[in-house]
Tab-separated table of C-alpha atoms and ligand atoms in Angstrom:
chain	number	residue	atom	x	y	z
Y	1	MET	CA	-54.327	-103.633	-106.219
Y	2	LYS	CA	-54.921	-107.293	-107.034
Y	3	ARG	CA	-58.424	-108.642	-106.597
Y	4	ASN	CA	-60.249	-111.893	-107.325
Y	5	ILE	CA	-63.706	-111.056	-108.555
Y	6	LEU	CA	-66.545	-113.443	-109.274
Y	7	ILE	CA	-69.077	-112.177	-111.796
Y	8	THR	CA	-72.170	-114.382	-112.037
Y	9	GLY	CA	-74.316	-114.414	-115.169
Y	10	GLY	CA	-71.377	-113.081	-117.193
Y	11	ALA	CA	-72.462	-114.941	-120.335
Y	12	GLY	CA	-75.794	-113.099	-120.376
Y	13	PHE	CA	-76.672	-109.683	-121.744
Y	14	ILE	CA	-75.635	-107.215	-119.033
Y	15	GLY	CA	-73.126	-109.598	-117.447
Y	16	SER	CA	-71.118	-109.857	-120.665
Y	17	HIS	CA	-70.747	-106.064	-120.801
Y	18	VAL	CA	-69.656	-105.990	-117.143
Y	19	VAL	CA	-67.126	-108.797	-117.678
Y	20	ARG	CA	-65.714	-107.046	-120.779
Y	21	LEU	CA	-65.396	-103.720	-118.962
Y	22	PHE	CA	-63.617	-105.257	-115.943
Y	23	VAL	CA	-61.292	-107.510	-117.977
Y	24	ASN	CA	-60.231	-104.582	-120.182
Y	25	LYS	CA	-60.013	-101.930	-117.489
Y	26	TYR	CA	-58.407	-103.896	-114.654
Y	27	PRO	CA	-55.556	-106.104	-115.890
Y	28	ASP	CA	-54.535	-106.733	-112.241
Y	29	TYR	CA	-57.897	-108.201	-111.280
Y	30	ARG	CA	-58.634	-111.872	-111.885
Y	31	ILE	CA	-62.153	-112.049	-113.271
Y	32	VAL	CA	-63.989	-115.346	-112.877
Y	33	ASN	CA	-67.182	-115.550	-114.920
Y	34	LEU	CA	-69.634	-118.065	-113.426
Y	35	ASP	CA	-72.620	-118.983	-115.561
Y	36	LYS	CA	-74.924	-121.970	-115.988
Y	37	LEU	CA	-75.288	-121.233	-119.711
Y	38	THR	CA	-79.064	-121.458	-119.783
Y	39	TYR	CA	-80.849	-120.511	-123.013
Y	40	ALA	CA	-79.886	-116.888	-122.160
Y	41	GLY	CA	-76.189	-117.516	-121.594
Y	42	ASN	CA	-73.918	-117.417	-124.607
Y	43	LEU	CA	-70.113	-117.489	-124.534
Y	44	ALA	CA	-70.077	-115.989	-128.037
Y	45	ASN	CA	-70.923	-112.721	-126.215
Y	46	LEU	CA	-67.348	-112.724	-124.877
Y	47	LYS	CA	-65.320	-113.935	-127.868
Y	48	ASP	CA	-63.172	-110.794	-127.916
Y	49	ILE	CA	-61.859	-111.234	-124.362
Y	50	GLU	CA	-61.978	-115.009	-123.761
Y	51	ASP	CA	-58.199	-115.479	-124.181
Y	52	ARG	CA	-57.158	-112.746	-121.782
Y	53	PRO	CA	-54.869	-113.919	-118.968
Y	54	ASN	CA	-57.004	-112.202	-116.310
Y	55	TYR	CA	-60.229	-113.953	-117.405
Y	56	SER	CA	-61.607	-117.416	-116.730
Y	57	PHE	CA	-64.974	-119.080	-117.145
Y	58	VAL	CA	-66.638	-121.696	-114.955
Y	59	LYS	CA	-69.910	-123.388	-115.817
Y	60	ALA	CA	-71.999	-123.819	-112.677
Y	61	ASP	CA	-75.468	-123.382	-111.223
Y	62	ILE	CA	-75.707	-120.722	-108.497
Y	63	ALA	CA	-78.318	-122.847	-106.706
Y	64	ASP	CA	-75.693	-125.573	-106.143
Y	65	LEU	CA	-74.388	-124.594	-102.693
Y	66	ASP	CA	-71.454	-127.032	-102.666
Y	67	GLU	CA	-70.280	-125.804	-106.044
Y	68	MET	CA	-70.532	-122.192	-104.872
Y	69	ARG	CA	-68.443	-123.066	-101.785
Y	70	ARG	CA	-65.805	-124.756	-103.930
Y	71	ILE	CA	-65.570	-122.031	-106.573
Y	72	ILE	CA	-65.439	-119.139	-104.103
Y	73	THR	CA	-62.834	-120.869	-101.917
Y	74	GLU	CA	-60.588	-122.180	-104.697
Y	75	ASN	CA	-60.485	-118.791	-106.419
Y	76	HIS	CA	-59.971	-116.802	-103.180
Y	77	ILE	CA	-62.855	-114.580	-104.191
Y	78	ASP	CA	-62.963	-111.192	-102.436
Y	79	GLY	CA	-65.627	-109.458	-104.521
Y	80	ILE	CA	-68.840	-110.759	-106.073
Y	81	ILE	CA	-70.918	-108.991	-108.697
Y	82	HIS	CA	-74.085	-111.038	-108.900
Y	83	LEU	CA	-76.074	-110.813	-112.130
Y	84	ALA	CA	-77.077	-114.448	-112.765
Y	85	ALA	CA	-80.855	-114.683	-112.851
Y	86	GLU	CA	-83.854	-115.727	-114.818
Y	87	SER	CA	-84.754	-112.355	-116.298
Y	88	HIS	CA	-87.769	-112.469	-118.615
Y	89	VAL	CA	-91.201	-111.512	-117.227
Y	90	ASP	CA	-93.179	-113.533	-119.809
Y	91	ARG	CA	-91.260	-116.696	-118.943
Y	92	SER	CA	-91.876	-116.079	-115.230
Y	93	ILE	CA	-95.623	-115.990	-115.899
Y	94	LYS	CA	-95.436	-119.456	-117.489
Y	95	ASP	CA	-92.897	-121.011	-115.107
Y	96	PRO	CA	-92.533	-119.180	-111.763
Y	97	PHE	CA	-90.772	-122.085	-110.030
Y	98	THR	CA	-87.613	-121.755	-112.113
Y	99	PHE	CA	-87.495	-118.098	-111.081
Y	100	ALA	CA	-87.800	-118.916	-107.378
Y	101	ARG	CA	-85.131	-121.584	-107.704
Y	102	THR	CA	-82.501	-119.490	-109.488
Y	103	ASN	CA	-83.266	-115.981	-108.273
Y	104	VAL	CA	-84.107	-116.764	-104.652
Y	105	MET	CA	-82.378	-120.055	-103.786
Y	106	GLY	CA	-79.476	-119.299	-106.124
Y	107	THR	CA	-78.808	-115.904	-104.546
Y	108	LEU	CA	-79.130	-117.429	-101.083
Y	109	SER	CA	-76.610	-120.172	-101.945
Y	110	LEU	CA	-74.143	-117.609	-103.216
Y	111	LEU	CA	-74.571	-115.479	-100.086
Y	112	GLN	CA	-74.117	-118.462	-97.793
Y	113	ALA	CA	-71.025	-119.735	-99.624
Y	114	ALA	CA	-69.450	-116.250	-99.509
Y	115	LYS	CA	-70.313	-115.898	-95.827
Y	116	GLU	CA	-68.689	-119.213	-94.888
Y	117	TYR	CA	-65.526	-118.474	-96.872
Y	118	TRP	CA	-65.109	-114.875	-95.745
Y	119	GLU	CA	-65.798	-115.709	-92.091
Y	120	SER	CA	-63.115	-118.427	-92.252
Y	121	LEU	CA	-60.406	-115.871	-93.153
Y	122	PRO	CA	-58.348	-114.028	-90.529
Y	123	GLU	CA	-59.406	-110.641	-91.860
Y	124	LYS	CA	-63.062	-111.794	-92.174
Y	125	TYR	CA	-65.182	-109.325	-94.146
Y	126	GLU	CA	-62.518	-106.642	-94.513
Y	127	GLY	CA	-62.009	-105.676	-98.150
Y	128	LYS	CA	-64.884	-107.904	-99.279
Y	129	LEU	CA	-68.036	-106.999	-101.183
Y	130	PHE	CA	-71.184	-108.821	-102.296
Y	131	TYR	CA	-72.780	-106.584	-104.934
Y	132	HIS	CA	-76.255	-107.665	-106.039
Y	133	ILE	CA	-77.728	-106.417	-109.324
Y	134	SER	CA	-81.471	-105.864	-109.174
Y	135	THR	CA	-84.239	-104.205	-111.111
Y	136	ASP	CA	-86.656	-101.289	-110.762
Y	137	GLU	CA	-89.490	-103.794	-111.221
Y	138	VAL	CA	-89.342	-104.667	-107.489
Y	139	TYR	CA	-90.931	-101.273	-106.740
Y	140	GLY	CA	-94.115	-102.194	-108.609
Y	141	ALA	CA	-95.857	-100.037	-111.202
Y	142	LEU	CA	-96.404	-96.290	-111.455
Y	143	GLU	CA	-99.458	-94.545	-112.825
Y	144	LEU	CA	-99.603	-93.019	-116.257
Y	145	THR	CA	-100.616	-89.394	-115.699
Y	146	ASP	CA	-99.801	-85.963	-117.092
Y	147	PRO	CA	-96.155	-85.656	-118.015
Y	148	GLN	CA	-95.189	-83.317	-115.171
Y	149	GLY	CA	-92.426	-85.288	-113.544
Y	150	ILE	CA	-88.823	-84.417	-112.865
Y	151	GLU	CA	-87.020	-82.982	-115.859
Y	152	SER	CA	-83.959	-85.010	-116.768
Y	153	PRO	CA	-80.888	-83.550	-115.061
Y	154	PHE	CA	-78.733	-85.204	-117.752
Y	155	THR	CA	-77.908	-83.320	-120.929
Y	156	THR	CA	-77.046	-86.610	-122.589
Y	157	THR	CA	-80.593	-87.919	-122.428
Y	158	ALA	CA	-82.151	-84.860	-124.016
Y	159	SER	CA	-84.143	-86.335	-126.851
Y	160	SER	CA	-86.134	-85.233	-129.878
Y	161	THR	CA	-88.744	-82.555	-129.214
Y	162	GLU	CA	-91.724	-84.774	-130.031
Y	163	HIS	CA	-90.898	-86.947	-127.039
Y	164	HIS	CA	-91.667	-86.344	-123.337
Y	165	HIS	CA	-89.223	-87.543	-120.719
Y	166	ALA	CA	-91.744	-88.263	-118.011
Y	167	TYR	CA	-95.214	-89.767	-118.072
Y	168	GLY	CA	-96.173	-89.039	-114.479
Y	169	ARG	CA	-95.274	-87.187	-111.313
Y	170	ALA	CA	-94.098	-90.155	-109.289
Y	171	PHE	CA	-90.709	-91.843	-109.643
Y	172	PHE	CA	-89.090	-94.811	-107.946
Y	173	LEU	CA	-86.707	-93.685	-105.215
Y	174	GLU	CA	-84.292	-95.850	-103.218
Y	175	THR	CA	-86.784	-95.526	-100.357
Y	176	THR	CA	-89.848	-96.579	-102.362
Y	177	LYS	CA	-91.627	-99.503	-100.719
Y	178	TYR	CA	-91.257	-102.826	-102.520
Y	179	ASN	CA	-94.456	-103.885	-104.291
Y	180	PRO	CA	-93.589	-106.488	-106.956
Y	181	HIS	CA	-96.356	-107.839	-109.197
Y	182	SER	CA	-94.874	-110.449	-111.541
Y	183	PRO	CA	-93.277	-113.736	-110.496
Y	184	TYR	CA	-90.021	-112.295	-111.915
Y	185	SER	CA	-90.122	-109.126	-109.825
Y	186	ALA	CA	-91.340	-111.062	-106.763
Y	187	SER	CA	-88.318	-113.368	-107.033
Y	188	LYS	CA	-85.926	-110.419	-107.483
Y	189	ALA	CA	-87.498	-108.611	-104.507
Y	190	SER	CA	-87.045	-111.714	-102.394
Y	191	SER	CA	-83.386	-112.008	-103.381
Y	192	ASP	CA	-82.812	-108.297	-102.588
Y	193	HIS	CA	-84.235	-108.885	-99.097
Y	194	PHE	CA	-81.915	-111.854	-98.536
Y	195	VAL	CA	-78.891	-109.776	-99.561
Y	196	ARG	CA	-79.820	-107.026	-97.086
Y	197	ALA	CA	-80.561	-109.645	-94.413
Y	198	TYR	CA	-77.001	-111.014	-94.760
Y	199	HIS	CA	-75.678	-107.535	-94.063
Y	200	ASP	CA	-78.027	-106.796	-91.190
Y	201	THR	CA	-77.665	-110.221	-89.557
Y	202	TYR	CA	-74.082	-111.315	-90.215
Y	203	GLY	CA	-72.409	-108.013	-91.090
Y	204	MET	CA	-71.596	-109.060	-94.645
Y	205	PRO	CA	-70.596	-106.026	-96.770
Y	206	THR	CA	-73.340	-105.900	-99.386
Y	207	LEU	CA	-74.704	-103.440	-101.917
Y	208	VAL	CA	-77.849	-103.501	-104.043
Y	209	THR	CA	-78.593	-101.474	-107.165
Y	210	ASN	CA	-81.933	-101.289	-108.962
Y	211	CYS	CA	-81.737	-100.429	-112.637
Y	212	SER	CA	-84.316	-99.611	-115.291
Y	213	ASN	CA	-84.740	-101.459	-118.628
Y	214	ASN	CA	-81.444	-101.966	-120.466
Y	215	TYR	CA	-80.923	-102.087	-124.221
Y	216	GLY	CA	-77.910	-102.608	-126.469
Y	217	PRO	CA	-75.832	-105.343	-128.150
Y	218	TYR	CA	-76.018	-109.013	-127.030
Y	219	GLN	CA	-79.556	-108.885	-125.577
Y	220	PHE	CA	-81.505	-112.105	-126.042
Y	221	PRO	CA	-84.232	-111.592	-128.689
Y	222	GLU	CA	-87.098	-112.410	-126.340
Y	223	LYS	CA	-86.891	-108.830	-125.018
Y	224	LEU	CA	-88.701	-106.055	-126.866
Y	225	ILE	CA	-85.907	-104.233	-128.702
Y	226	PRO	CA	-83.853	-107.122	-130.202
Y	227	LEU	CA	-87.044	-109.110	-130.872
Y	228	PHE	CA	-88.545	-106.281	-132.886
Y	229	ILE	CA	-85.331	-105.505	-134.802
Y	230	ASN	CA	-85.091	-109.168	-135.791
Y	231	ASN	CA	-88.765	-109.424	-136.734
Y	232	ILE	CA	-88.592	-106.304	-138.916
Y	233	ARG	CA	-85.573	-107.741	-140.661
Y	234	HIS	CA	-87.516	-110.936	-141.384
Y	235	ARG	CA	-90.757	-109.083	-142.132
Y	236	LYS	CA	-92.554	-110.851	-139.283
Y	237	PRO	CA	-95.411	-109.304	-137.256
Y	238	LEU	CA	-94.419	-107.038	-134.331
Y	239	PRO	CA	-96.544	-108.212	-131.374
Y	240	VAL	CA	-97.466	-105.126	-129.338
Y	241	TYR	CA	-99.020	-106.081	-126.002
Y	242	GLY	CA	-102.330	-104.354	-125.198
Y	243	LYS	CA	-102.500	-100.829	-126.585
Y	244	GLY	CA	-98.748	-100.233	-126.545
Y	245	GLU	CA	-99.233	-97.533	-123.890
Y	246	ASN	CA	-97.029	-98.996	-121.189
Y	247	VAL	CA	-94.002	-96.905	-120.330
Y	248	ARG	CA	-90.458	-98.134	-119.738
Y	249	ASP	CA	-87.356	-96.148	-118.784
Y	250	TRP	CA	-84.508	-97.188	-121.111
Y	251	LEU	CA	-80.777	-97.154	-120.385
Y	252	PHE	CA	-77.921	-98.139	-122.711
Y	253	VAL	CA	-76.303	-101.274	-121.301
Y	254	GLU	CA	-72.754	-99.865	-121.328
Y	255	ASP	CA	-73.951	-97.011	-119.127
Y	256	HIS	CA	-75.285	-99.577	-116.668
Y	257	ALA	CA	-71.935	-101.417	-116.760
Y	258	ARG	CA	-70.091	-98.133	-116.052
Y	259	ALA	CA	-72.408	-97.477	-113.120
Y	260	ILE	CA	-71.708	-100.973	-111.761
Y	261	ASP	CA	-67.945	-100.351	-112.003
Y	262	LEU	CA	-68.282	-97.021	-110.174
Y	263	ILE	CA	-70.535	-98.405	-107.446
Y	264	PHE	CA	-68.428	-101.554	-106.980
Y	265	HIS	CA	-65.415	-99.344	-106.226
Y	266	LYS	CA	-66.972	-96.263	-104.589
Y	267	GLY	CA	-70.446	-97.236	-103.382
Y	268	LYS	CA	-71.320	-97.088	-99.678
Y	269	ILE	CA	-71.598	-100.511	-98.040
Y	270	ALA	CA	-75.171	-101.590	-97.224
Y	271	ASP	CA	-76.526	-98.815	-99.410
Y	272	THR	CA	-78.881	-98.903	-102.402
Y	273	TYR	CA	-78.563	-96.922	-105.614
Y	274	ASN	CA	-81.168	-96.539	-108.345
Y	275	ILE	CA	-79.764	-96.480	-111.885
Y	276	GLY	CA	-81.671	-94.931	-114.786
Y	277	GLY	CA	-81.316	-92.255	-117.439
Y	278	PHE	CA	-84.597	-90.296	-117.101
Y	279	ASN	CA	-85.584	-91.687	-120.472
Y	280	GLU	CA	-89.193	-92.864	-120.478
Y	281	TRP	CA	-90.875	-94.076	-123.631
Y	282	LYS	CA	-94.348	-95.399	-124.359
Y	283	ASN	CA	-93.854	-98.773	-126.027
Y	284	ILE	CA	-95.610	-97.710	-129.213
Y	285	ASP	CA	-93.469	-94.560	-129.589
Y	286	LEU	CA	-90.301	-96.567	-129.016
Y	287	ILE	CA	-91.452	-99.175	-131.542
Y	288	LYS	CA	-91.930	-96.434	-134.148
Y	289	VAL	CA	-88.374	-95.208	-133.549
Y	290	ILE	CA	-87.088	-98.767	-133.970
Y	291	ILE	CA	-89.050	-99.260	-137.202
Y	292	ARG	CA	-87.839	-95.946	-138.617
Y	293	THR	CA	-84.218	-96.722	-137.738
Y	294	VAL	CA	-84.221	-100.276	-139.106
Y	295	ASP	CA	-85.935	-99.191	-142.347
Y	296	ARG	CA	-83.471	-96.339	-142.830
Y	297	LEU	CA	-80.423	-98.535	-142.208
Y	298	LEU	CA	-81.744	-101.262	-144.504
Y	299	GLY	CA	-82.438	-98.704	-147.224
Y	300	ASN	CA	-86.215	-99.253	-147.143
Y	301	PRO	CA	-88.552	-96.342	-147.896
Y	302	GLU	CA	-89.998	-94.577	-144.821
Y	303	GLY	CA	-93.091	-96.348	-143.500
Y	304	HIS	CA	-92.132	-99.616	-145.213
Y	305	SER	CA	-92.486	-101.714	-142.024
Y	306	ASP	CA	-95.289	-99.819	-140.234
Y	307	SER	CA	-97.846	-102.430	-141.281
Y	308	LEU	CA	-95.981	-105.103	-139.279
Y	309	ILE	CA	-97.324	-103.590	-136.036
Y	310	THR	CA	-99.830	-106.104	-134.650
Y	311	TYR	CA	-101.724	-105.505	-131.423
Y	312	VAL	CA	-101.970	-108.727	-129.412
Y	313	THR	CA	-103.443	-109.848	-126.072
Y	314	ASP	CA	-101.862	-107.985	-123.183
Y	315	ARG	CA	-99.350	-109.551	-120.789
Y	316	LEU	CA	-101.027	-110.748	-117.571
Y	317	GLY	CA	-100.574	-108.187	-114.787
Y	318	HIS	CA	-98.683	-105.894	-117.181
Y	319	ASP	CA	-97.055	-103.082	-115.140
Y	320	MET	CA	-98.072	-99.719	-116.626
Y	321	ARG	CA	-95.059	-97.525	-115.989
Y	322	TYR	CA	-91.530	-97.766	-114.602
Y	323	ALA	CA	-89.539	-94.590	-113.957
Y	324	ILE	CA	-86.327	-94.345	-111.979
Y	325	ASP	CA	-85.098	-91.322	-110.066
Y	326	SER	CA	-81.314	-91.784	-110.230
Y	327	ARG	CA	-80.335	-88.397	-108.818
Y	328	LYS	CA	-78.750	-89.976	-105.718
Y	329	LEU	CA	-76.210	-91.783	-107.930
Y	330	GLN	CA	-75.541	-88.574	-109.837
Y	331	ARG	CA	-75.211	-86.508	-106.638
Y	332	GLU	CA	-73.107	-88.919	-104.583
Y	333	LEU	CA	-70.923	-90.607	-107.198
Y	334	GLY	CA	-71.179	-88.286	-110.201
Y	335	TRP	CA	-72.574	-90.883	-112.636
Y	336	GLU	CA	-74.318	-89.746	-115.822
Y	337	PRO	CA	-75.437	-91.653	-118.906
Y	338	SER	CA	-73.061	-91.177	-121.840
Y	339	LEU	CA	-75.456	-91.274	-124.764
Y	340	GLN	CA	-78.552	-89.657	-126.152
Y	341	PHE	CA	-81.284	-92.218	-126.645
Y	342	GLU	CA	-81.447	-91.782	-130.435
Y	343	GLU	CA	-77.686	-92.401	-130.628
Y	344	GLY	CA	-78.002	-95.491	-128.459
Y	345	ILE	CA	-80.831	-96.895	-130.552
Y	346	GLU	CA	-78.938	-96.233	-133.763
Y	347	LYS	CA	-75.834	-97.989	-132.395
Y	348	THR	CA	-77.969	-100.888	-131.200
Y	349	VAL	CA	-79.895	-101.388	-134.455
Y	350	ARG	CA	-76.652	-101.186	-136.411
Y	351	TRP	CA	-75.071	-103.809	-134.150
Y	352	TYR	CA	-77.928	-106.301	-134.632
Y	353	LEU	CA	-77.965	-105.758	-138.389
Y	354	ASP	CA	-74.174	-106.188	-138.568
Y	355	ASN	CA	-74.221	-109.295	-136.362
Y	356	GLN	CA	-76.863	-111.331	-138.098
Y	357	ALA	CA	-74.849	-114.535	-137.546
Y	358	TRP	CA	-75.037	-114.012	-133.759
Y	359	MET	CA	-78.800	-113.556	-134.031
Y	360	ASP	CA	-79.283	-116.504	-136.412
Y	361	HIS	CA	-77.351	-118.795	-134.101
Y	362	ILE	CA	-79.556	-117.858	-131.148
Y	363	THR	CA	-82.841	-118.007	-133.020
Y	364	SER	CA	-82.257	-121.479	-134.395
Y	365	GLY	CA	-83.387	-124.570	-132.465
Y	366	ASP	CA	-85.183	-124.052	-129.157
Y	367	TYR	CA	-85.979	-120.427	-129.832
Y	368	GLN	CA	-88.561	-121.369	-132.481
Y	369	ARG	CA	-90.411	-123.492	-129.950
Y	370	TYR	CA	-90.298	-120.693	-127.391
Y	371	TYR	CA	-91.642	-118.219	-129.935
Y	372	GLU	CA	-94.558	-120.400	-130.947
Y	373	ASP	CA	-95.434	-121.180	-127.367
Y	374	MET	CA	-95.330	-117.519	-126.312
Y	375	TYR	CA	-96.988	-115.870	-129.297
Y	376	SER	CA	-99.217	-118.352	-131.155
Y	377	ASN	CA	-102.238	-117.941	-128.851
Y	378	ARG	CA	-102.104	-114.192	-128.360
C	1	LIG	P1	-79.933	-112.501	-119.105
C	1	LIG	O1	-81.124	-113.385	-119.024
C	1	LIG	O2	-79.482	-111.978	-120.428
C	1	LIG	O3	-78.669	-113.267	-118.484
C	1	LIG	C1	-78.753	-114.036	-117.323
C	1	LIG	C2	-77.524	-114.922	-117.239
C	1	LIG	O4	-77.618	-115.695	-116.028
C	1	LIG	C3	-77.407	-115.919	-118.394
C	1	LIG	O5	-76.096	-115.932	-118.888
C	1	LIG	C4	-77.771	-117.263	-117.759
C	1	LIG	O6	-77.119	-118.376	-118.359
C	1	LIG	C5	-77.312	-117.043	-116.327
C	1	LIG	N1	-78.032	-117.913	-115.371
C	1	LIG	C6	-79.377	-118.123	-115.309
C	1	LIG	N2	-79.660	-119.006	-114.334
C	1	LIG	C7	-78.464	-119.346	-113.763
C	1	LIG	C8	-78.110	-120.221	-112.693
C	1	LIG	N3	-79.031	-120.917	-112.023
C	1	LIG	N4	-76.798	-120.324	-112.367
C	1	LIG	C9	-75.854	-119.611	-113.037
C	1	LIG	N5	-76.135	-118.805	-114.064
C	1	LIG	C10	-77.432	-118.657	-114.417
C	1	LIG	O7	-80.201	-111.317	-118.080
C	1	LIG	P2	-79.750	-109.784	-118.113
C	1	LIG	O8	-80.779	-109.002	-118.829
C	1	LIG	O9	-78.334	-109.692	-118.511
C	1	LIG	O10	-79.879	-109.422	-116.565
C	1	LIG	C11	-78.790	-109.608	-115.669
C	1	LIG	C12	-79.200	-109.182	-114.283
C	1	LIG	O11	-79.586	-107.810	-114.302
C	1	LIG	C13	-80.391	-109.945	-113.719
C	1	LIG	O12	-80.162	-110.160	-112.347
C	1	LIG	C14	-81.567	-109.013	-113.944
C	1	LIG	O13	-82.561	-109.237	-112.973
C	1	LIG	C15	-80.900	-107.667	-113.771
C	1	LIG	N6	-81.532	-106.542	-114.499
C	1	LIG	C16	-81.811	-106.654	-115.839
C	1	LIG	C17	-82.363	-105.565	-116.522
C	1	LIG	C18	-82.653	-105.619	-118.003
C	1	LIG	O14	-83.245	-104.686	-118.550
C	1	LIG	N7	-82.218	-106.634	-118.722
C	1	LIG	C19	-82.647	-104.385	-115.828
C	1	LIG	C20	-82.341	-104.305	-114.470
C	1	LIG	C21	-81.786	-105.393	-113.820
C	2	LIG	P1	-89.509	-106.486	-122.029
C	2	LIG	O1	-88.402	-106.187	-122.985
C	2	LIG	O2	-89.964	-107.889	-121.870
C	2	LIG	O3	-89.045	-105.870	-120.623
C	2	LIG	P2	-89.899	-105.712	-119.217
C	2	LIG	O4	-91.168	-106.425	-119.333
C	2	LIG	O5	-88.991	-106.340	-118.213
C	2	LIG	O6	-90.070	-104.249	-119.036
C	2	LIG	O7	-90.758	-105.612	-122.433
C	2	LIG	C1	-90.690	-104.200	-122.541
C	2	LIG	C2	-92.106	-103.672	-122.783
C	2	LIG	O8	-92.521	-104.110	-124.083
C	2	LIG	C3	-93.121	-104.215	-121.819
C	2	LIG	O9	-94.073	-103.192	-121.527
C	2	LIG	C4	-93.792	-105.346	-122.565
C	2	LIG	C5	-93.726	-104.901	-124.019
C	2	LIG	N1	-93.594	-106.001	-125.007
C	2	LIG	C6	-94.465	-106.055	-126.116
C	2	LIG	O10	-95.340	-105.196	-126.288
C	2	LIG	N2	-94.316	-107.071	-127.010
C	2	LIG	C7	-93.355	-108.038	-126.873
C	2	LIG	O11	-93.290	-108.967	-127.719
C	2	LIG	C8	-92.461	-107.968	-125.765
C	2	LIG	C9	-91.384	-108.982	-125.554
C	2	LIG	C10	-92.617	-106.919	-124.855
């Protein structure tokens, strides 16, 4: 079947993996990548597929309603996978307005443009889909208690024995009440509500998925894992917020992209799916795994980079624990993560070490200013 699919934010971290997967897997689909190319957007992430006949790129701002109308209409778009967003919590604490503009007004503009175009067609909403990519952070924060939660149902996420998979009894379910704390998660929660409102009010076929923290190649080095790999490489301090006890639930980005593909094609309209690998780590434990892996791959003696760990002032309103229950996705659509965490981390560290030019390009210029602004007063 031929389809015309708009992927927003395709020059970013997760978006670039989704674009690559769709362009490679579906030669009959026309994939239009729409991205504003903010500091986080980088067309070098898509070098390997940029010349494919079923791929095109358009530079645009999702908050520009007229542009969204034009692009959706001219490309006869019948499916939208919406990833474009401001995505970094620390930046949202410094500049919440940009987050409201892109994440809320941008999503609303995209919804409205799709609505107008699809309602103008004879078949209306038939065969159409607006798929919105969201985060587990909209659910708020979980408590850190005894590790007596759900055991991972996935054999692939079984990890080393020293590591627990759960740091509490409670998990985020699809039915968990929204309770965002940061300007980032508040803006994502708001956009999720608008997406559902367009289904409930106008009958637009929509879907929302909420995923846990992603890691892997092409992630901007403001996020924990690429930042720390790069700092170890340059023997720079590793700024651990607070006591390093916060817990995040980590998923390899290609597993998220595979879930998006599955849900785009088989997901139930108007439904919500949580995506996560039952793979919780305390920041400090994860950081030790990163240090060990980087040192080993660089040929440094064990413990060589431990002294780079530097405890700094905590993030304001720092959510203690995120943990996704993704059993609905496993049960209904048969999705499972493909990798053990240690394998994923090894692959990821190797990729950043092998792609130093990609990293150097990104960390030149504006990045230095960002880094000083974010870390000099901690
Ligand atoms: P990212 O910051 O790496 O990429 C975002 C992309 O959106 C960039 O290419 C940027 O140029 C583009 N963009 C930003 N503002 C835009 C605008 N106004 N118009 C058009 N394009 C714009 O983010 P990511 O980590 O790849 O996240 C992608 C999506 O997945 C986001 O919606 C995020 O909320 C969600 N998500 C991320 C994670 C994670 O761990 N990274 C987890 C769950 C959900
Ligand atoms: P991050 O990658 O920013 O993702 P998120 O805040 O969306 O979960 O951060 C992951 C965890 O690592 C989070 O608990 C904050 C912590 N962190 C640090 O300790 N130091 C850092 O320099 C960064 C960027 C994050």
